[in-house]
PDB file of C-alpha atoms and ligand atoms in Angstrom:
ATOM      1  CA  MET A   1       0.210   0.024   0.018  1.00 57.00           C
ATOM      2  CA  THR A   2       1.240   3.519  -0.829  1.00 64.00           C
ATOM      3  CA  ASP A   3       1.061   6.668   1.789  1.00 91.00           C
ATOM      4  CA  ARG A   4       1.773   4.813   4.822  1.00 93.00           C
ATOM      5  CA  PRO A   5      -0.234   6.513   7.416  1.00 97.00           C
ATOM      6  CA  THR A   6       1.981   8.121  10.196  1.00 97.00           C
ATOM      7  CA  VAL A   7      -0.090   7.078  12.765  1.00 98.00           C
ATOM      8  CA  LEU A   8       1.441   3.307  12.515  1.00 98.00           C
ATOM      9  CA  ASP A   9       4.613   4.925  13.749  1.00 97.00           C
ATOM     10  CA  GLU A  10       3.330   7.508  16.349  1.00 97.00           C
ATOM     11  CA  PRO A  11       3.582   6.693  20.038  1.00 98.00           C
ATOM     12  CA  TYR A  12       0.389   6.029  21.983  1.00 98.00           C
ATOM     13  CA  VAL A  13       0.388   7.504  25.514  1.00 97.00           C
ATOM     14  CA  LEU A  14      -0.925   5.206  27.932  1.00 98.00           C
ATOM     15  CA  ALA A  15      -3.100   6.329  30.711  1.00 95.00           C
ATOM     16  CA  PRO A  16      -1.268   6.977  34.058  1.00 96.00           C
ATOM     17  CA  GLY A  17      -1.255   3.581  36.048  1.00 96.00           C
ATOM     18  CA  SER A  18      -1.440   1.646  33.052  1.00 96.00           C
ATOM     19  CA  VAL A  19       1.706  -0.485  33.594  1.00 98.00           C
ATOM     20  CA  GLU A  20       1.204  -1.338  37.370  1.00 98.00           C
ATOM     21  CA  ALA A  21      -2.444  -2.423  36.750  1.00 97.00           C
ATOM     22  CA  PHE A  22      -0.818  -4.649  34.041  1.00 98.00           C
ATOM     23  CA  GLU A  23       1.735  -5.870  35.934  1.00 98.00           C
ATOM     24  CA  ALA A  24      -0.519  -6.617  38.958  1.00 98.00           C
ATOM     25  CA  ALA A  25      -3.098  -8.154  36.630  1.00 98.00           C
ATOM     26  CA  GLY A  26      -1.333  -9.658  33.642  1.00 98.00           C
ATOM     27  CA  HIS A  27      -4.000  -7.988  31.239  1.00 98.00           C
ATOM     28  CA  ALA A  28      -5.144  -4.465  30.282  1.00 98.00           C
ATOM     29  CA  VAL A  29      -7.430  -2.859  27.906  1.00 98.00           C
ATOM     30  CA  VAL A  30      -6.321  -0.037  25.312  1.00 98.00           C
ATOM     31  CA  ARG A  31      -9.183   2.099  24.009  1.00 98.00           C
ATOM     32  CA  GLY A  32      -8.287   3.622  20.655  1.00 98.00           C
ATOM     33  CA  LEU A  33      -5.008   2.046  19.813  1.00 98.00           C
ATOM     34  CA  ALA A  34      -5.913   2.137  16.212  1.00 98.00           C
ATOM     35  CA  PRO A  35      -7.938   4.994  14.827  1.00 98.00           C
ATOM     36  CA  HIS A  36     -11.034   3.978  13.203  1.00 97.00           C
ATOM     37  CA  SER A  37      -9.871   4.971   9.622  1.00 97.00           C
ATOM     38  CA  LEU A  38      -6.908   2.581  10.132  1.00 98.00           C
ATOM     39  CA  VAL A  39      -8.883  -0.492  10.842  1.00 98.00           C
ATOM     40  CA  GLU A  40     -11.123   0.444   7.997  1.00 98.00           C
ATOM     41  CA  ARG A  41      -8.199   0.624   5.593  1.00 98.00           C
ATOM     42  CA  TYR A  42      -6.546  -2.598   6.734  1.00 98.00           C
ATOM     43  CA  LYS A  43      -9.446  -4.838   7.454  1.00 98.00           C
ATOM     44  CA  PRO A  44     -10.411  -5.911   3.970  1.00 98.00           C
ATOM     45  CA  ALA A  45      -6.615  -7.151   3.673  1.00 98.00           C
ATOM     46  CA  ILE A  46      -6.497  -8.587   6.995  1.00 98.00           C
ATOM     47  CA  ASP A  47      -9.899 -10.498   5.902  1.00 98.00           C
ATOM     48  CA  GLN A  48      -8.378 -11.826   2.635  1.00 98.00           C
ATOM     49  CA  ALA A  49      -5.287 -13.364   4.448  1.00 98.00           C
ATOM     50  CA  THR A  50      -7.507 -14.478   7.318  1.00 98.00           C
ATOM     51  CA  MET A  51      -9.606 -16.456   4.844  1.00 97.00           C
ATOM     52  CA  ALA A  52      -6.626 -17.680   2.546  1.00 98.00           C
ATOM     53  CA  LEU A  53      -4.390 -18.901   5.552  1.00 97.00           C
ATOM     54  CA  ARG A  54      -6.859 -20.446   7.791  1.00 96.00           C
ATOM     55  CA  TRP A  55      -5.825 -23.787   9.396  1.00 91.00           C
ATOM     56  CA  ASP A  56      -9.066 -25.797   9.672  1.00 92.00           C
ATOM     57  CA  LYS A  57     -11.168 -25.387   6.447  1.00 92.00           C
ATOM     58  CA  ARG A  58     -13.762 -27.802   7.538  1.00 94.00           C
ATOM     59  CA  PRO A  59     -17.408 -26.587   8.308  1.00 93.00           C
ATOM     60  CA  LEU A  60     -18.211 -25.377  11.929  1.00 93.00           C
ATOM     61  CA  GLU A  61     -19.942 -28.513  12.823  1.00 92.00           C
ATOM     62  CA  GLU A  62     -17.080 -30.894  12.060  1.00 95.00           C
ATOM     63  CA  ARG A  63     -14.718 -29.258  14.150  1.00 95.00           C
ATOM     64  CA  ASP A  64     -13.602 -30.046  17.982  1.00 93.00           C
ATOM     65  CA  THR A  65     -14.287 -27.625  20.755  1.00 94.00           C
ATOM     66  CA  TYR A  66     -10.834 -25.992  20.009  1.00 92.00           C
ATOM     67  CA  GLY A  67     -11.728 -25.499  15.779  1.00 93.00           C
ATOM     68  CA  ARG A  68     -15.055 -24.380  16.802  1.00 94.00           C
ATOM     69  CA  ALA A  69     -13.725 -21.519  18.957  1.00 93.00           C
ATOM     70  CA  PHE A  70     -12.193 -19.433  15.909  1.00 94.00           C
ATOM     71  CA  ILE A  71     -11.022 -19.583  12.245  1.00 96.00           C
ATOM     72  CA  GLN A  72      -7.356 -19.357  13.053  1.00 97.00           C
ATOM     73  CA  SER A  73      -4.980 -17.851  10.825  1.00 98.00           C
ATOM     74  CA  ALA A  74      -1.162 -17.184  11.586  1.00 97.00           C
ATOM     75  CA  ASN A  75       1.305 -14.921  10.216  1.00 98.00           C
ATOM     76  CA  VAL A  76      -1.152 -13.216   8.393  1.00 98.00           C
ATOM     77  CA  HIS A  77       1.445 -10.489   7.967  1.00 98.00           C
ATOM     78  CA  ARG A  78       2.987 -12.623   5.076  1.00 98.00           C
ATOM     79  CA  HIS A  79       0.247 -12.708   2.923  1.00 98.00           C
ATOM     80  CA  SER A  80       0.610  -8.840   1.909  1.00 97.00           C
ATOM     81  CA  ALA A  81       2.431  -5.863   2.269  1.00 97.00           C
ATOM     82  CA  ALA A  82      -0.972  -4.029   3.395  1.00 97.00           C
ATOM     83  CA  VAL A  83      -1.210  -6.672   6.550  1.00 98.00           C
ATOM     84  CA  ALA A  84       2.217  -6.281   7.304  1.00 98.00           C
ATOM     85  CA  GLU A  85       1.948  -2.409   7.648  1.00 98.00           C
ATOM     86  CA  PHE A  86      -0.870  -2.874  10.026  1.00 98.00           C
ATOM     87  CA  ALA A  87       0.431  -5.795  12.161  1.00 98.00           C
ATOM     88  CA  LEU A  88       3.857  -5.130  12.324  1.00 98.00           C
ATOM     89  CA  ALA A  89       3.001  -1.639  13.204  1.00 98.00           C
ATOM     90  CA  ARG A  90       5.518   0.049  15.870  1.00 98.00           C
ATOM     91  CA  ARG A  91       2.548   1.859  17.640  1.00 98.00           C
ATOM     92  CA  PHE A  92       1.255  -1.574  18.696  1.00 98.00           C
ATOM     93  CA  ALA A  93       4.796  -2.763  19.837  1.00 98.00           C
ATOM     94  CA  ARG A  94       5.995   0.055  21.763  1.00 98.00           C
ATOM     95  CA  VAL A  95       2.687  -0.249  23.891  1.00 98.00           C
ATOM     96  CA  ALA A  96       3.661  -4.223  23.898  1.00 98.00           C
ATOM     97  CA  ALA A  97       7.144  -3.019  25.302  1.00 98.00           C
ATOM     98  CA  GLU A  98       5.943  -0.447  27.613  1.00 98.00           C
ATOM     99  CA  LEU A  99       3.569  -2.865  29.498  1.00 98.00           C
ATOM    100  CA  LEU A 100       6.278  -5.405  29.656  1.00 98.00           C
ATOM    101  CA  GLN A 101       8.834  -2.671  31.001  1.00 98.00           C
ATOM    102  CA  CYS A 102      11.251  -3.585  28.325  1.00 98.00           C
ATOM    103  CA  ASP A 103      13.497  -1.659  26.210  1.00 98.00           C
ATOM    104  CA  GLY A 104      12.141  -3.584  22.959  1.00 98.00           C
ATOM    105  CA  VAL A 105      10.069  -6.289  21.726  1.00 98.00           C
ATOM    106  CA  ARG A 106      10.384  -8.842  19.128  1.00 98.00           C
ATOM    107  CA  LEU A 107       7.678 -10.688  16.834  1.00 98.00           C
ATOM    108  CA  TYR A 108       6.652 -14.015  17.891  1.00 98.00           C
ATOM    109  CA  HIS A 109       4.052 -14.325  15.252  1.00 98.00           C
ATOM    110  CA  ASP A 110       0.836 -13.100  14.486  1.00 98.00           C
ATOM    111  CA  GLN A 111      -2.873 -14.726  14.300  1.00 98.00           C
ATOM    112  CA  ALA A 112      -6.263 -13.763  12.895  1.00 98.00           C
ATOM    113  CA  LEU A 113      -8.869 -15.114  15.315  1.00 98.00           C
ATOM    114  CA  TYR A 114     -12.322 -14.915  13.723  1.00 98.00           C
ATOM    115  CA  LYS A 115     -14.920 -16.489  15.728  1.00 97.00           C
ATOM    116  CA  GLU A 116     -17.962 -17.021  13.473  1.00 96.00           C
ATOM    117  CA  PRO A 117     -21.709 -16.528  14.095  1.00 96.00           C
ATOM    118  CA  GLY A 118     -22.627 -19.847  16.208  1.00 96.00           C
ATOM    119  CA  GLY A 119     -18.738 -20.094  17.218  1.00 96.00           C
ATOM    120  CA  GLY A 120     -18.028 -21.888  20.403  1.00 96.00           C
ATOM    121  CA  PHE A 121     -16.358 -20.854  23.628  1.00 96.00           C
ATOM    122  CA  THR A 122     -12.398 -20.472  23.901  1.00 97.00           C
ATOM    123  CA  PRO A 123     -11.494 -23.135  26.460  1.00 97.00           C
ATOM    124  CA  TRP A 124      -9.318 -21.748  29.229  1.00 98.00           C
ATOM    125  CA  HIS A 125      -6.005 -22.034  28.603  1.00 98.00           C
ATOM    126  CA  GLN A 126      -2.486 -20.351  28.854  1.00 98.00           C
ATOM    127  CA  ASP A 127      -0.888 -19.133  25.928  1.00 98.00           C
ATOM    128  CA  GLN A 128       2.797 -20.042  26.896  1.00 98.00           C
ATOM    129  CA  VAL A 129       2.693 -23.320  27.152  1.00 97.00           C
ATOM    130  CA  TYR A 130       3.242 -23.609  23.909  1.00 97.00           C
ATOM    131  CA  TRP A 131       6.242 -21.455  23.644  1.00 98.00           C
ATOM    132  CA  PRO A 132       9.932 -22.509  23.924  1.00 98.00           C
ATOM    133  CA  LEU A 133      10.738 -19.096  25.387  1.00 98.00           C
ATOM    134  CA  ASP A 134      12.982 -18.802  28.601  1.00 98.00           C
ATOM    135  CA  SER A 135      11.461 -15.281  29.851  1.00 98.00           C
ATOM    136  CA  ASP A 136       7.794 -14.550  31.501  1.00 97.00           C
ATOM    137  CA  ARG A 137       8.228 -11.136  29.442  1.00 98.00           C
ATOM    138  CA  THR A 138       5.916 -12.406  26.741  1.00 98.00           C
ATOM    139  CA  ILE A 139       2.696 -10.741  25.532  1.00 98.00           C
ATOM    140  CA  THR A 140      -0.364 -10.570  23.083  1.00 98.00           C
ATOM    141  CA  MET A 141      -2.241  -8.025  21.578  1.00 99.00           C
ATOM    142  CA  TRP A 142      -5.690  -8.838  20.969  1.00 98.00           C
ATOM    143  CA  MET A 143      -7.295  -6.091  18.589  1.00 98.00           C
ATOM    144  CA  PRO A 144     -10.846  -6.743  17.418  1.00 98.00           C
ATOM    145  CA  LEU A 145     -11.812  -5.425  13.828  1.00 98.00           C
ATOM    146  CA  VAL A 146     -14.980  -4.576  14.398  1.00 98.00           C
ATOM    147  CA  ASP A 147     -17.113  -2.904  17.058  1.00 98.00           C
ATOM    148  CA  ILE A 148     -17.841  -5.890  19.670  1.00 97.00           C
ATOM    149  CA  PRO A 149     -21.050  -5.737  21.498  1.00 96.00           C
ATOM    150  CA  ARG A 150     -20.811  -6.623  25.246  1.00 93.00           C
ATOM    151  CA  ASP A 151     -23.016  -9.865  24.529  1.00 92.00           C
ATOM    152  CA  VAL A 152     -20.589 -10.899  22.315  1.00 93.00           C
ATOM    153  CA  GLY A 153     -17.642  -9.776  24.499  1.00 88.00           C
ATOM    154  CA  GLY A 154     -13.753 -10.198  24.632  1.00 95.00           C
ATOM    155  CA  MET A 155     -11.795 -12.531  26.706  1.00 98.00           C
ATOM    156  CA  THR A 156     -12.181 -13.388  30.325  1.00 98.00           C
ATOM    157  CA  PHE A 157      -8.788 -13.004  32.325  1.00 98.00           C
ATOM    158  CA  ALA A 158      -8.205 -14.681  35.728  1.00 98.00           C
ATOM    159  CA  ASP A 159      -6.554 -11.652  37.173  1.00 98.00           C
ATOM    160  CA  GLY A 160      -2.895 -12.271  38.912  1.00 98.00           C
ATOM    161  CA  SER A 161      -2.879 -15.533  37.305  1.00 98.00           C
ATOM    162  CA  TRP A 162       0.424 -14.839  35.182  1.00 98.00           C
ATOM    163  CA  ARG A 163       2.221 -14.809  38.687  1.00 97.00           C
ATOM    164  CA  HIS A 164       2.018 -18.485  39.240  1.00 97.00           C
ATOM    165  CA  GLY A 165       3.812 -19.522  35.781  1.00 97.00           C
ATOM    166  CA  ASN A 166       2.808 -22.814  34.405  1.00 97.00           C
ATOM    167  CA  LEU A 167      -0.466 -23.791  36.171  1.00 97.00           C
ATOM    168  CA  GLY A 168      -0.863 -27.313  34.325  1.00 95.00           C
ATOM    169  CA  GLU A 169       1.022 -27.784  31.185  1.00 94.00           C
ATOM    170  CA  LEU A 170      -2.597 -28.371  29.268  1.00 96.00           C
ATOM    171  CA  VAL A 171      -2.575 -27.084  25.624  1.00 96.00           C
ATOM    172  CA  ILE A 172      -6.282 -25.641  24.855  1.00 96.00           C
ATOM    173  CA  GLY A 173      -9.129 -27.926  24.882  1.00 96.00           C
ATOM    174  CA  ASP A 174     -11.934 -29.678  26.690  1.00 96.00           C
ATOM    175  CA  ALA A 175      -9.580 -30.854  29.147  1.00 97.00           C
ATOM    176  CA  SER A 176      -7.762 -27.618  30.037  1.00 97.00           C
ATOM    177  CA  HIS A 177     -11.445 -25.867  30.153  1.00 97.00           C
ATOM    178  CA  GLU A 178     -12.412 -28.349  32.887  1.00 97.00           C
ATOM    179  CA  PHE A 179      -9.190 -28.231  34.660  1.00 98.00           C
ATOM    180  CA  PHE A 180      -8.865 -24.517  34.719  1.00 98.00           C
ATOM    181  CA  ASP A 181     -11.889 -24.057  35.976  1.00 97.00           C
ATOM    182  CA  THR A 182     -11.434 -25.966  39.043  1.00 97.00           C
ATOM    183  CA  VAL A 183      -7.715 -24.173  39.277  1.00 98.00           C
ATOM    184  CA  VAL A 184     -10.070 -20.839  39.152  1.00 98.00           C
ATOM    185  CA  ALA A 185     -12.334 -21.884  42.088  1.00 97.00           C
ATOM    186  CA  GLU A 186      -9.625 -23.482  44.065  1.00 97.00           C
ATOM    187  CA  ARG A 187      -6.917 -20.547  43.877  1.00 96.00           C
ATOM    188  CA  GLY A 188     -10.082 -18.124  44.125  1.00 97.00           C
ATOM    189  CA  PHE A 189      -8.841 -15.956  41.172  1.00 98.00           C
ATOM    190  CA  THR A 190     -11.092 -12.878  40.599  1.00 98.00           C
ATOM    191  CA  LEU A 191     -12.124 -12.669  36.832  1.00 98.00           C
ATOM    192  CA  SER A 192     -12.185  -9.506  34.651  1.00 98.00           C
ATOM    193  CA  THR A 193     -13.381  -8.582  31.069  1.00 97.00           C
ATOM    194  CA  HIS A 194     -13.207  -5.736  29.297  1.00 96.00           C
ATOM    195  CA  GLY A 195     -15.891  -5.830  26.777  1.00 87.00           C
ATOM    196  CA  PRO A 196     -18.005  -3.925  24.893  1.00 96.00           C
ATOM    197  CA  PHE A 197     -15.005  -2.806  22.393  1.00 98.00           C
ATOM    198  CA  ALA A 198     -14.960  -0.386  19.544  1.00 98.00           C
ATOM    199  CA  ALA A 199     -12.921  -1.584  16.398  1.00 98.00           C
ATOM    200  CA  GLY A 200      -9.488  -0.761  17.150  1.00 98.00           C
ATOM    201  CA  ASP A 201      -9.653  -0.769  20.896  1.00 98.00           C
ATOM    202  CA  ALA A 202      -7.030  -3.705  22.334  1.00 98.00           C
ATOM    203  CA  THR A 203      -6.559  -6.022  25.072  1.00 98.00           C
ATOM    204  CA  PHE A 204      -2.957  -7.011  26.183  1.00 98.00           C
ATOM    205  CA  HIS A 205      -2.222 -10.044  28.086  1.00 98.00           C
ATOM    206  CA  ARG A 206       0.871 -12.029  29.338  1.00 98.00           C
ATOM    207  CA  GLY A 207       1.845 -15.290  28.341  1.00 98.00           C
ATOM    208  CA  TRP A 208       1.120 -17.090  31.492  1.00 98.00           C
ATOM    209  CA  THR A 209      -2.301 -15.252  32.078  1.00 98.00           C
ATOM    210  CA  LEU A 210      -4.937 -17.663  32.157  1.00 98.00           C
ATOM    211  CA  HIS A 211      -8.172 -16.953  29.914  1.00 98.00           C
ATOM    212  CA  SER A 212     -11.220 -17.927  28.072  1.00 98.00           C
ATOM    213  CA  ALA A 213     -13.921 -16.406  26.078  1.00 97.00           C
ATOM    214  CA  PRO A 214     -17.619 -17.117  25.445  1.00 97.00           C
ATOM    215  CA  ALA A 215     -19.391 -18.654  22.566  1.00 97.00           C
ATOM    216  CA  ASN A 216     -20.585 -16.145  20.014  1.00 97.00           C
ATOM    217  CA  GLU A 217     -24.221 -16.420  20.010  1.00 96.00           C
ATOM    218  CA  SER A 218     -24.761 -13.383  17.526  1.00 97.00           C
ATOM    219  CA  ASP A 219     -24.799 -12.916  13.599  1.00 96.00           C
ATOM    220  CA  LEU A 220     -21.261 -11.125  13.951  1.00 97.00           C
ATOM    221  CA  MET A 221     -18.035 -12.583  12.852  1.00 97.00           C
ATOM    222  CA  ARG A 222     -16.064 -11.424  15.574  1.00 97.00           C
ATOM    223  CA  ALA A 223     -12.951 -10.501  13.237  1.00 98.00           C
ATOM    224  CA  VAL A 224      -9.838 -10.172  15.763  1.00 98.00           C
ATOM    225  CA  LEU A 225      -5.973  -9.149  15.032  1.00 98.00           C
ATOM    226  CA  THR A 226      -3.751 -10.916  17.551  1.00 98.00           C
ATOM    227  CA  VAL A 227       0.178 -10.044  17.290  1.00 98.00           C
ATOM    228  CA  ILE A 228       2.474 -12.024  19.910  1.00 98.00           C
ATOM    229  CA  TYR A 229       5.545 -10.158  21.162  1.00 98.00           C
ATOM    230  CA  TYR A 230       8.536 -11.123  23.605  1.00 98.00           C
ATOM    231  CA  ALA A 231      11.093  -9.049  25.155  1.00 98.00           C
ATOM    232  CA  ASP A 232      14.363  -8.524  22.716  1.00 98.00           C
ATOM    233  CA  GLY A 233      17.282 -10.591  24.283  1.00 98.00           C
ATOM    234  CA  THR A 234      14.885 -13.577  25.148  1.00 98.00           C
ATOM    235  CA  ARG A 235      16.537 -17.057  25.042  1.00 98.00           C
ATOM    236  CA  ILE A 236      15.008 -20.165  23.690  1.00 98.00           C
ATOM    237  CA  SER A 237      14.350 -22.572  26.297  1.00 98.00           C
ATOM    238  CA  GLU A 238      14.065 -26.598  25.731  1.00 96.00           C
ATOM    239  CA  ALA A 239      11.432 -27.951  23.848  1.00 96.00           C
ATOM    240  CA  ASP A 240      10.166 -30.516  26.355  1.00 95.00           C
ATOM    241  CA  HIS A 241       6.665 -30.874  25.214  1.00 96.00           C
ATOM    242  CA  PRO A 242       5.281 -31.643  21.467  1.00 96.00           C
ATOM    243  CA  ALA A 243       3.511 -28.088  21.377  1.00 97.00           C
ATOM    244  CA  ARG A 244       6.526 -26.480  22.096  1.00 97.00           C
ATOM    245  CA  GLN A 245       8.460 -28.598  19.731  1.00 97.00           C
ATOM    246  CA  PHE A 246       5.911 -27.682  17.236  1.00 96.00           C
ATOM    247  CA  ASP A 247       6.072 -23.884  18.119  1.00 97.00           C
ATOM    248  CA  LEU A 248      10.137 -24.089  18.058  1.00 98.00           C
ATOM    249  CA  ALA A 249      10.028 -25.380  14.205  1.00 97.00           C
ATOM    250  CA  LEU A 250       7.300 -23.227  13.066  1.00 96.00           C
ATOM    251  CA  TRP A 251       7.831 -19.500  14.781  1.00 97.00           C
ATOM    252  CA  LEU A 252      11.698 -19.431  16.306  1.00 97.00           C
ATOM    253  CA  GLY A 253      13.364 -21.484  13.071  1.00 95.00           C
ATOM    254  CA  GLY A 254      14.246 -24.732  14.980  1.00 96.00           C
ATOM    255  CA  ARG A 255      17.346 -22.791  16.741  1.00 95.00           C
ATOM    256  CA  GLU A 256      18.921 -24.216  19.819  1.00 97.00           C
ATOM    257  CA  THR A 257      18.011 -24.148  23.146  1.00 97.00           C
ATOM    258  CA  GLY A 258      19.846 -21.169  24.807  1.00 98.00           C
ATOM    259  CA  ALA A 259      20.341 -19.212  21.622  1.00 98.00           C
ATOM    260  CA  VAL A 260      18.875 -15.911  21.589  1.00 98.00           C
ATOM    261  CA  ALA A 261      15.587 -15.785  19.601  1.00 98.00           C
ATOM    262  CA  ASP A 262      16.524 -13.057  17.308  1.00 98.00           C
ATOM    263  CA  GLY A 263      16.356 -15.109  14.122  1.00 97.00           C
ATOM    264  CA  PRO A 264      14.939 -13.780  10.604  1.00 97.00           C
ATOM    265  CA  SER A 265      11.153 -14.792  11.601  1.00 96.00           C
ATOM    266  CA  ASN A 266      11.185 -12.673  14.765  1.00 98.00           C
ATOM    267  CA  PRO A 267      12.183  -9.231  13.728  1.00 98.00           C
ATOM    268  CA  LEU A 268      12.692  -6.296  16.373  1.00 98.00           C
ATOM    269  CA  LEU A 269       9.223  -4.223  16.195  1.00 98.00           C
ATOM    270  CA  TRP A 270      10.062  -1.692  18.412  1.00 98.00           C
ATOM    271  CA  HIS A 271      13.352  -0.513  20.500  1.00 98.00           C
ATOM    272  CA  ARG A 272      13.428   2.206  22.753  1.00 97.00           C
ATOM    273  CA  SER A 273      16.693   3.336  20.916  1.00 97.00           C
ATOM    274  CA  TRP A 274      14.975   4.183  17.706  1.00 96.00           C
ATOM    275  CA  GLU A 275      13.360   7.223  19.323  1.00 92.00           C
ATOM    276  CA  SER A 276      16.575   8.755  20.989  1.00 74.00           C
TER     277      SER A 276
HETATM  278  O1  AKG B 301     -10.176 -14.639  20.838  1.00 89.69           O
HETATM  279  C1  AKG B 301     -10.305 -15.540  21.358  1.00 89.69           C
HETATM  280  O2  AKG B 301     -11.523 -16.063  21.504  1.00 89.69           O
HETATM  281  C2  AKG B 301      -9.177 -16.106  22.212  1.00 89.69           C
HETATM  282  C3  AKG B 301      -7.829 -15.614  22.035  1.00 89.69           C
HETATM  283  C4  AKG B 301      -6.535 -16.137  22.956  1.00 89.69           C
HETATM  284  O3  AKG B 301      -6.601 -16.944  23.488  1.00 89.69           O
HETATM  285  C5  AKG B 301      -5.528 -15.378  22.599  1.00 89.69           C
HETATM  286  O4  AKG B 301      -5.479 -14.424  22.056  1.00 89.69           O
HETATM  287  O5  AKG B 301      -4.350 -15.331  23.145  1.00 89.69           O
END
């Protein structure tokens, strides 16, 4: 796309107290991170990439619980220059770095998560169980590309759960939902949501933050783009689980345990030194 909008590179000023609140809860909402006009401009390209790259092409009723939760398409930024412009925006990466209180962030990967009308719930899970990354300074931006009313909503987060690290070594599915439902009750986590949302709002959550999302009983396609970042300097940890072996090969170029995760698939998306 020509005439790249300057707002993609412009800082977003977080409200006072946001960093501390994020540190305590492990999640935060950032309203109006992408102006409406920006979302309108890029959404058609993201829609196109999402449908072209979707992992599971079966009809909704033939999929399992995880598959019914959303149409999932990864690294949509590779599909076109337009999607890359938006997904890799410095504006978004800078917020991720500020919330993680680090000097820079790298791309782990992006994912479009489109919850279809009639789409199922997103089971309780912790993202970082999949990630062979030797740091808890990991974060996902979850940005709706459409206005989302309260009855559709976004994610439900277990406040402060990230501080407990790996709570169960379970990948997303029926078993994780059942297990973490019990964990939430036993540990007495309070639960938070941030909905409704306007297109271009975003939530951010840490890799170990336990979260889920309700089913979509509306007629709306809940179009969401997520971008996953980690602190620059993060090293690769042992891929001692099939899910982590899968991620190591797919998103980190199969590099060795202990290596700095700075390969060509994981570009630096924002660094404090770029602003001085
Ligand atoms: O969009 C959803 O329903 C869940 C998203 C999610 O689990 C994530 O971004 O980590």
